[in-house]
Coordinates of C-alpha atoms in Angstrom, one line a residue:
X15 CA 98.7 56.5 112.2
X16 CA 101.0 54.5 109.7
X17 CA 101.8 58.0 107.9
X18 CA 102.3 60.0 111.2
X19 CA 105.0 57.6 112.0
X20 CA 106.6 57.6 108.7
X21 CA 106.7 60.9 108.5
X22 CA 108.2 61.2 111.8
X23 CA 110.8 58.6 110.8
X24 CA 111.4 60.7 107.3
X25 CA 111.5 64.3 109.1
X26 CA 114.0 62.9 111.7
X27 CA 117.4 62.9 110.0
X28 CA 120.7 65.8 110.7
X29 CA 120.0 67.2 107.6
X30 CA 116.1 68.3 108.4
X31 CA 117.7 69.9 112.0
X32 CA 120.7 71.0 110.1
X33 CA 118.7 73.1 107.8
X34 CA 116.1 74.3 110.1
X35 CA 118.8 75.8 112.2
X36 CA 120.1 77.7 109.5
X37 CA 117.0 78.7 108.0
X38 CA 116.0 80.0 111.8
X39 CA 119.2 81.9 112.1
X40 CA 118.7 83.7 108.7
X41 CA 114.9 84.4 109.6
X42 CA 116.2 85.6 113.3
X43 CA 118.8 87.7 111.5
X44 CA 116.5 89.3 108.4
X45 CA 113.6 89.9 110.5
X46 CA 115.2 91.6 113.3
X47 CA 117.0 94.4 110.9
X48 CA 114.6 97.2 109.6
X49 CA 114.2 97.3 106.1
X50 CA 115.0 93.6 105.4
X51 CA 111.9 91.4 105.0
X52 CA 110.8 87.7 105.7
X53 CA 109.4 87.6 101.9
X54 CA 113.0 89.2 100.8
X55 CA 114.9 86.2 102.9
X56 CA 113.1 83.7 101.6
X57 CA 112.8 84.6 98.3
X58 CA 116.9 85.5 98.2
X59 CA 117.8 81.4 99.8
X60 CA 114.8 79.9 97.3
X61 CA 117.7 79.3 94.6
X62 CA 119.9 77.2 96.9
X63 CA 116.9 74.5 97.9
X64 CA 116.9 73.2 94.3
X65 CA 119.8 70.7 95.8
X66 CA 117.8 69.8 99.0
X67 CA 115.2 67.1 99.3
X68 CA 111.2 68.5 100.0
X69 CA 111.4 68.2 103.6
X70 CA 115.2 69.7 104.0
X71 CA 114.2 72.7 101.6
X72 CA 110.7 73.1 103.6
X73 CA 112.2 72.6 107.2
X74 CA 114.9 75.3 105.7
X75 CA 111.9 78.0 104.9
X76 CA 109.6 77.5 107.5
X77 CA 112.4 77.8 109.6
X78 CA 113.2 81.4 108.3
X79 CA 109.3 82.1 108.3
X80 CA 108.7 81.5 112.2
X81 CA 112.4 83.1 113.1
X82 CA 111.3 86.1 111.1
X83 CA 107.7 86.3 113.1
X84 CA 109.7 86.7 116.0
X85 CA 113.1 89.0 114.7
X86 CA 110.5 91.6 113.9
X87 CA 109.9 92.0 117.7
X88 CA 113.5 92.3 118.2
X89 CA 114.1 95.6 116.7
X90 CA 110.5 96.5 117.7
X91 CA 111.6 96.5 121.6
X92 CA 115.2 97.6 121.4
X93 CA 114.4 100.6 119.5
X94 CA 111.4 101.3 118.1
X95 CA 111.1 100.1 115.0
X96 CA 109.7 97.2 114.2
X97 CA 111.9 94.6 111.6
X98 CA 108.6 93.6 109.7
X99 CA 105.1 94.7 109.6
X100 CA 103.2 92.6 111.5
X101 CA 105.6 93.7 114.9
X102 CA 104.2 97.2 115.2
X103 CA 101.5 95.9 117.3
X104 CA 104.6 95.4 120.1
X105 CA 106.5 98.2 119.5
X106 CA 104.8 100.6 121.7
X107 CA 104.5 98.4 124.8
X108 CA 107.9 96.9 123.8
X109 CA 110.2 99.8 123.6
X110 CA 108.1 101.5 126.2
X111 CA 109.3 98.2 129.0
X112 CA 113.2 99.3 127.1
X113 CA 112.5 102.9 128.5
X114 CA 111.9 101.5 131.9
X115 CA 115.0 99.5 131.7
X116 CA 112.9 95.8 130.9
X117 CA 114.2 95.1 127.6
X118 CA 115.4 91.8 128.4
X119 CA 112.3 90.9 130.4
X120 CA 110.0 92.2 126.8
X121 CA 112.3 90.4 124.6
X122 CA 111.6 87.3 126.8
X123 CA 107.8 87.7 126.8
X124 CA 108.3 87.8 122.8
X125 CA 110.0 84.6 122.7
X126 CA 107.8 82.6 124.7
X127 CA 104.7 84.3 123.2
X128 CA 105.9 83.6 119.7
X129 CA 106.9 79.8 120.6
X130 CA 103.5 79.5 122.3
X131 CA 101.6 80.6 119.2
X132 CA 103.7 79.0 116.6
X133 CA 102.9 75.4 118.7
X134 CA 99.6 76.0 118.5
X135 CA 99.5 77.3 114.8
X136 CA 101.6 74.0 114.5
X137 CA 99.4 71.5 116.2
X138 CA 96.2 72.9 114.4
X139 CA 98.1 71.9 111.4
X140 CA 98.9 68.8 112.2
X141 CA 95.3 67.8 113.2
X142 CA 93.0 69.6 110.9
X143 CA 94.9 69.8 107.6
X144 CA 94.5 65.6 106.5
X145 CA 90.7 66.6 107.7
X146 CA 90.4 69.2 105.5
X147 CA 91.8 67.3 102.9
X148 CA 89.8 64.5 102.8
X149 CA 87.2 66.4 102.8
X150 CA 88.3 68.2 99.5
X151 CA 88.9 65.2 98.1
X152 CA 85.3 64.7 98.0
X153 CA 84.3 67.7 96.0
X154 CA 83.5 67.5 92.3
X155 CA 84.1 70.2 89.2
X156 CA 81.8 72.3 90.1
X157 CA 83.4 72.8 93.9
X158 CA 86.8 73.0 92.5
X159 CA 85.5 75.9 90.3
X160 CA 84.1 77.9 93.4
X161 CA 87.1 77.1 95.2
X162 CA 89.1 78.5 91.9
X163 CA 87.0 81.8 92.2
X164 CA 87.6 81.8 96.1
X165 CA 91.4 81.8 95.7
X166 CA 91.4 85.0 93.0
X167 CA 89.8 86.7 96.4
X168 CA 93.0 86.2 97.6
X169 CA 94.3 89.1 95.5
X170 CA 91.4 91.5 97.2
X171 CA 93.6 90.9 100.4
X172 CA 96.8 91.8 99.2
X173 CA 95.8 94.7 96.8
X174 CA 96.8 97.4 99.2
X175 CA 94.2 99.8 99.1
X176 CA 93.2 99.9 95.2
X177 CA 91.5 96.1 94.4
X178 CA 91.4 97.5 91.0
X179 CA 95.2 98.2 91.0
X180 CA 95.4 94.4 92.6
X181 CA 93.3 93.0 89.6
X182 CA 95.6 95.0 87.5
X183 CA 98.1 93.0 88.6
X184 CA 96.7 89.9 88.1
X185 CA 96.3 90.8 85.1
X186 CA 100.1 91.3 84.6
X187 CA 101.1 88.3 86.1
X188 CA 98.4 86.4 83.9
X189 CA 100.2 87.6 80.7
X190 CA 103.4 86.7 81.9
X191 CA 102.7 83.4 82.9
X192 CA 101.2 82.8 79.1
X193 CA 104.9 83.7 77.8
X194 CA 106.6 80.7 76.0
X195 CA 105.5 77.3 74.1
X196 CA 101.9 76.5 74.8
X197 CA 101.6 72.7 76.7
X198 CA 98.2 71.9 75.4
X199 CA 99.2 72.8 71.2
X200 CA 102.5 73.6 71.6
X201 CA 102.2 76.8 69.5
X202 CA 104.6 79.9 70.6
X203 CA 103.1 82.7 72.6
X204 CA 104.6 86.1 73.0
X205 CA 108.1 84.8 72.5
X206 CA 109.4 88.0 70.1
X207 CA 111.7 85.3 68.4
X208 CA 114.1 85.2 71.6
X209 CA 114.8 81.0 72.1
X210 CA 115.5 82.1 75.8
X211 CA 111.6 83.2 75.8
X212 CA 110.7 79.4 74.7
X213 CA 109.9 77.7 78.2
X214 CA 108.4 80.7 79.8
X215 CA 110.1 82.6 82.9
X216 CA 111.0 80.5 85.4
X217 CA 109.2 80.9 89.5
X218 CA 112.2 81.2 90.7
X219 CA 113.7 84.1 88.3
X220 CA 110.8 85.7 89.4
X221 CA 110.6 86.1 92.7
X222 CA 114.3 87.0 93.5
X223 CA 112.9 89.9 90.6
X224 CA 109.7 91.2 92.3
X225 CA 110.4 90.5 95.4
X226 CA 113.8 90.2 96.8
X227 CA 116.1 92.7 94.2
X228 CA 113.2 95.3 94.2
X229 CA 112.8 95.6 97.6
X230 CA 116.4 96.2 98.0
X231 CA 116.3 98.9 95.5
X232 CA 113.0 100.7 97.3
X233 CA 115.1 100.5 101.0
X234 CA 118.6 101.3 99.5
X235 CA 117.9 105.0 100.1
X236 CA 116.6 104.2 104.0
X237 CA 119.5 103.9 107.0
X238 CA 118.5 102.1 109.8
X239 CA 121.6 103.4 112.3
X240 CA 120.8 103.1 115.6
X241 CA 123.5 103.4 118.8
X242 CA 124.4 100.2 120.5
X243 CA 123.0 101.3 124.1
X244 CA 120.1 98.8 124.2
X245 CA 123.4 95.7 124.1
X246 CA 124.6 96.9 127.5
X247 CA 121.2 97.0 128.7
X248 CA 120.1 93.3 127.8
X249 CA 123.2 91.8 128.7
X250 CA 123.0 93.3 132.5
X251 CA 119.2 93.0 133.3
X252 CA 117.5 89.4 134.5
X253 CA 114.3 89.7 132.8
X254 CA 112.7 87.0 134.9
X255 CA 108.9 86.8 134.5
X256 CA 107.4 85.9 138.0
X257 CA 104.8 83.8 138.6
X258 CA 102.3 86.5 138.8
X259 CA 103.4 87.6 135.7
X260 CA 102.7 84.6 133.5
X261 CA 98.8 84.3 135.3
X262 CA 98.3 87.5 134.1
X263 CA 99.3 86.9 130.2
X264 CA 98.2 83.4 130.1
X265 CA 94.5 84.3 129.0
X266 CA 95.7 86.9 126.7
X267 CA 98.0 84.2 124.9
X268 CA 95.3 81.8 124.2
X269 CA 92.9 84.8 123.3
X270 CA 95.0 85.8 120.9
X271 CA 96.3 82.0 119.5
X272 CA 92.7 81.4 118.9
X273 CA 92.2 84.8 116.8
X274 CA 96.1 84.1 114.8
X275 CA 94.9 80.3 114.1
X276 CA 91.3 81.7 112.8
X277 CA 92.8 85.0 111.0
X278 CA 95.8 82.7 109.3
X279 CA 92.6 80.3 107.7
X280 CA 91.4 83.0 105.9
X281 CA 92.9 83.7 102.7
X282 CA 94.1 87.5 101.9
X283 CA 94.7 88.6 106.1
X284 CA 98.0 87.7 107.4
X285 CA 100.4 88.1 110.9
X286 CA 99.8 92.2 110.7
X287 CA 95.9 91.9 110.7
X288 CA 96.2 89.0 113.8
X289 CA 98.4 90.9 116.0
X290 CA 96.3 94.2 115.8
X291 CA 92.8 92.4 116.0
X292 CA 94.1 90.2 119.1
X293 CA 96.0 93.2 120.7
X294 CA 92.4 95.5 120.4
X295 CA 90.5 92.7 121.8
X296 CA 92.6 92.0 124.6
X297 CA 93.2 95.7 125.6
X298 CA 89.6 95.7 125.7
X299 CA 89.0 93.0 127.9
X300 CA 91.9 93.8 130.1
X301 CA 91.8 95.1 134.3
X302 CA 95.0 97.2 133.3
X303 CA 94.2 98.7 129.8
X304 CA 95.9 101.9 131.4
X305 CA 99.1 99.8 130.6
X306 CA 98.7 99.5 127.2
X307 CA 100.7 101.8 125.3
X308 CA 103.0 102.2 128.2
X309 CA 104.5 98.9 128.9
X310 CA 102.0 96.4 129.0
X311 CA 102.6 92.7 129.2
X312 CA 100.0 91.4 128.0
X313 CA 100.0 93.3 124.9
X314 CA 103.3 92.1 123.6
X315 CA 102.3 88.3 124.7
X316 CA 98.8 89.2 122.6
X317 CA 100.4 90.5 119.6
X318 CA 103.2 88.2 119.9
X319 CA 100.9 85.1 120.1
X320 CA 98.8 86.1 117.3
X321 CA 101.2 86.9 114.8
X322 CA 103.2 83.5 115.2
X323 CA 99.8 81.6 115.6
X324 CA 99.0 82.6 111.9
X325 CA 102.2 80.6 110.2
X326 CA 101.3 76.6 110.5
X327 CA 97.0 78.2 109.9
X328 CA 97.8 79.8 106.5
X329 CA 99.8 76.6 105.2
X330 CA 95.7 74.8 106.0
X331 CA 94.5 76.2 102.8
X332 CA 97.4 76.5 100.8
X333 CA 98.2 72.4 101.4
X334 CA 94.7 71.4 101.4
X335 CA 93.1 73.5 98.1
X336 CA 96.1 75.7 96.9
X337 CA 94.7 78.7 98.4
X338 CA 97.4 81.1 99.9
X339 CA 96.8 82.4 103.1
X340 CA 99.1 85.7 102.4
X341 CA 102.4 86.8 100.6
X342 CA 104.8 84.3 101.9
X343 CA 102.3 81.6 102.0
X344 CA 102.3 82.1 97.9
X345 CA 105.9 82.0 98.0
X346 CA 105.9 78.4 99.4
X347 CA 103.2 77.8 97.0
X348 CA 105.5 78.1 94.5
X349 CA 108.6 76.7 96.6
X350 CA 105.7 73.4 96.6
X351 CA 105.9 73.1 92.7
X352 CA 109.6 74.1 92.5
X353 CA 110.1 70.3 94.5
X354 CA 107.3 68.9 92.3
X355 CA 104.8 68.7 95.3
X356 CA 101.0 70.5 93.5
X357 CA 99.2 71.9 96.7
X358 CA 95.6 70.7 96.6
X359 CA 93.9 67.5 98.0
X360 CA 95.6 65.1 96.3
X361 CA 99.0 66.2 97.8
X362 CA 98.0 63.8 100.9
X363 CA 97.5 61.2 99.3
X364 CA 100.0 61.4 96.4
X365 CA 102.8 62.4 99.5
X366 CA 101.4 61.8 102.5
X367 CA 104.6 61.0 104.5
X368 CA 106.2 64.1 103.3
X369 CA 103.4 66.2 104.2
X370 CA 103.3 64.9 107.9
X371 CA 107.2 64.9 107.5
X372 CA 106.6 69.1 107.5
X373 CA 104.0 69.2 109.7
X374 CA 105.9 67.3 112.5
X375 CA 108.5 69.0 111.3
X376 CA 107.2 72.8 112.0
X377 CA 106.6 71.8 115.8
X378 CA 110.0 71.5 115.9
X379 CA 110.7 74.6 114.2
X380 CA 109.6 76.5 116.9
X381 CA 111.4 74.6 119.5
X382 CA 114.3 75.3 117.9
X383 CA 113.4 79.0 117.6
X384 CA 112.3 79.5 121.8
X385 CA 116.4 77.9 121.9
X386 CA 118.2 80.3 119.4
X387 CA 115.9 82.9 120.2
X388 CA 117.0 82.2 124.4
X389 CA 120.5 82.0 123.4
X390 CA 121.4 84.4 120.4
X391 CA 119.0 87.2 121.3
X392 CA 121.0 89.0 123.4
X393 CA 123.3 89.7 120.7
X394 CA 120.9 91.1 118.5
X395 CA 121.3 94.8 119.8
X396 CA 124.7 94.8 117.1
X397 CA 122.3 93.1 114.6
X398 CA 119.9 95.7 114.1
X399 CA 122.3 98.3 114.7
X400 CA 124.1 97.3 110.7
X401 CA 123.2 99.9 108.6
X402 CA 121.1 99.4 105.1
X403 CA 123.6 100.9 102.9
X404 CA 126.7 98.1 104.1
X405 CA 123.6 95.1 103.7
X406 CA 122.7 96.5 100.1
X407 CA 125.5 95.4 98.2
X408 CA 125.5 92.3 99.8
X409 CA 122.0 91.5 99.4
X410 CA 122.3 92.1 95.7
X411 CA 125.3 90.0 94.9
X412 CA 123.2 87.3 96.3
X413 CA 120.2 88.0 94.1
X414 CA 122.3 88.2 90.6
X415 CA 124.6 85.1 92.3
X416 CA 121.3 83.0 93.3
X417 CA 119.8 84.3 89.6
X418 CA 122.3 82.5 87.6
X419 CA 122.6 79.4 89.3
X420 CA 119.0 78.5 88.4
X421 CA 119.9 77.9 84.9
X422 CA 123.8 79.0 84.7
X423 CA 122.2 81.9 82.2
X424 CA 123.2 85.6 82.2
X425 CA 119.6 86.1 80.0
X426 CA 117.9 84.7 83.7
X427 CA 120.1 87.8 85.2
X428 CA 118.8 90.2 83.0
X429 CA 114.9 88.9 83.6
X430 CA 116.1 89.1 87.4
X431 CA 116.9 93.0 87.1
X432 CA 113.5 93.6 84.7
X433 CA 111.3 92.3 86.8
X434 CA 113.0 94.0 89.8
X435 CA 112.7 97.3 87.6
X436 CA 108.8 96.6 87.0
X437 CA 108.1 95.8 90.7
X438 CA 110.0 99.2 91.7
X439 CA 108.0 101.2 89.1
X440 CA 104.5 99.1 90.3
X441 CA 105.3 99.9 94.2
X442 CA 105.9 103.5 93.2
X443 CA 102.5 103.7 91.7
X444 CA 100.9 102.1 94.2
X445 CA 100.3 98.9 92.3
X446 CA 101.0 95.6 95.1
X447 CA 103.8 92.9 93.4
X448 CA 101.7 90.4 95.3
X449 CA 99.0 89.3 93.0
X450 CA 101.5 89.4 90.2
X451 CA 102.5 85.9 91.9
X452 CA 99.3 84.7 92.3

């Protein structure tokens, strides 16, 4: 109870609300336009949380992770297409209630849905992770060794649909990672005589490489356009849900919060693999399953649920025993040891009032998201309407700008645009970036 508290009294400061308001607006912003990604926004801001404190940077992050859960719906409703993956599950019954002239009342049921499922996700966290984690704290060499081999299934998840192509990767990323002095001998590895090789490539240098530059280089050639009608419509519509209404989706949204908090346990599944499982099972349960495809409300509060449910679930392993639940979840793993915190059991007791400090602090998160998402989404229609090619240059600016200021080297640019050039040439091939990371 004495660490609850103090991490309540170390989460509750301007700075934590300051940055989880901006970090909500980005995630509202990049998930809601096709073609940009919550992995590419997070990756892209990473470089400016080397000034914040643990909790400001994580508050920052997992702000931009539940906003983009929720952005992706945005587009999804308004016109077909969702802003990230895990939102095709509502598109159909979404853009199908914007045919009817509902798109306010859809983008309403998304909100709540989402805030409903992130709570929940968020709660679970708070509860079960110290449990987990005093129970890994129990576990000798031998358990850590299994739970070693457990997290390299991780990469059997996020292979795409070659695992051989995913242990390929691994691979990659294992060589890599050997690059640079050795800390047990201190002996040079792979260095090609190049000082700049000498301490390895840094996370960060990384990421904005495989994950945020390439991805703007395999979108560049996409446009987005879409007309503004859908604006007019949301401003002028109600989109009140009645009483009736709510009865009707409340059994779906638990459903389907159960499924999201079970599916974001389990290493290698993610917010895509939630919303489809819950929106199947509850179509299949449902009185009205002619609906579904044509404007169903409980389908967009399933798929909405689930796929917010997942985001406080898949930080249980990751906290607890280092084991990433999905791609952005091995982001933060790596946004953990960039502030010095080494996700495993030890990490509640060697910061236990930090760690409740996040985990009170991600309830919060999605309060603050149900607000901005209330207020700002009505404005969105312009949002997803910005074409790729005007957010391009932009984008990339910000990747060489947020390169450099890791180490104030033009060497650390140069790595940027290599790695971006080997994630391009993987993705083309069919090889997934992901377990590169890992």
């Amino acid at each position: 109870m004495d660490l609850f508290i103090q991490g309540f009294s170390a989460f509750f400061s301007l700075s934590s609300f300051l940055f989880m308001n901006i970090g909500l607006l980005l995630g509202l912003v990049f998930g809601a336009i096709p073609g940009l990604t919550v992995i590419l926004c997070i990756v892209l801001f990473l470089p400016f949380t080397y000034t914040m404190g643990p909790i400001d940077s994580f508050m920052f992050l997992l702000g931009i992770y539940c906003a983009g859960g929720y952005g992706g719906s945005i587009s999804a409703i308004l016109i077909n297409t969702p802003g990230t993956p895990h939102a095709t599950a509502t598109m159909a019954d979404g853009y199908a209630l914007t045919r009817q002239g509902k798109s306010k009342k859809a983008l309403n049921i998304a909100l709540q849905a989402s805030t409903f499922g992130g709570m929940a996700s968020a709660l679970t966290l708070l509860f079960f992770a110290p449990q987990v984690a005093k129970f890994a704290q129990k576990m000798g060499t031998p358990e850590y060794f299994l739970v070693c081999l457990f997290g390299l299934t991780v990469i059997a998840g996020v292979s795409g649909k070659s695992l051989i192509k995913g242990i390929i990767s691994g691979a990659v990323g294992l060589f890599i990672s050997t690059i640079g002095l050795d800390p047990m001998t201190g002996s040079t590895r792979y260095i090609f005589k190049n000082i700049n090789l000498y301490s390895g490539f840094d996370l960060v240098i990384c990421l904005i490489g495989l994950f945020a530059l390439s991805e703007v280089l395999s979108k560049s050639k996409k446009s987005n356009q879409v007309t503004l009608s859908s604006l007019e419509e949301v401003k002028q519509e109600s989109g009140r849900i009645t009483a009736k209404e709510y009865k009707r989706m409340s059994l779906p949204a638990l459903f389907s919060a159960v499924v999201g908090i079970i599916i974001g346990i389990i290493p290698g599944t993610g917010a895509s693999m939630a919303s489809f499982v819950s929106y199947d099972r509850v179509k299949s349960m449902s009185k009205h399953k002619e609906e579904f495809g044509n404007g169903s409300i409980e389908g967009i509060a399933a798929a909405e649920t689930a796929n917010n449910a997942v985001t406080g679930a898949t930080l249980i392993p990751l906290l607890t025993m280092g084991i990433p639940g999905d791609g952005v979840a091995a982001i933060m793993l790596g946004a953990l040891m960039i502030n010095g915190l080494t996700p495993g059991p030890n990490l509640f007791v060697k910061h236990g009032v930090t760690m409740y400090a996040i985990m009170i602090g991600l309830i919060f998160v999605n309060l603050f998201m149900y607000i901005q998402g209330k207020t700002l989404t009505k404005y969105f229609a312009r949002v997803v309407s910005i074409p790729v090619s005007i957010l391009t240059p932009i984008i990339v600016i910000f990747c060489f700008a947020g390169a450099f200021s890791v180490n104030n080297s033009l060497f650390d640019v140069r790595v940027t645009l290599a790695f971006a050039i080997i994630a391009y040439v993987f993705s083309k091939l069919g090889f997934s970036t992901i377990p590169i990371l890992l």
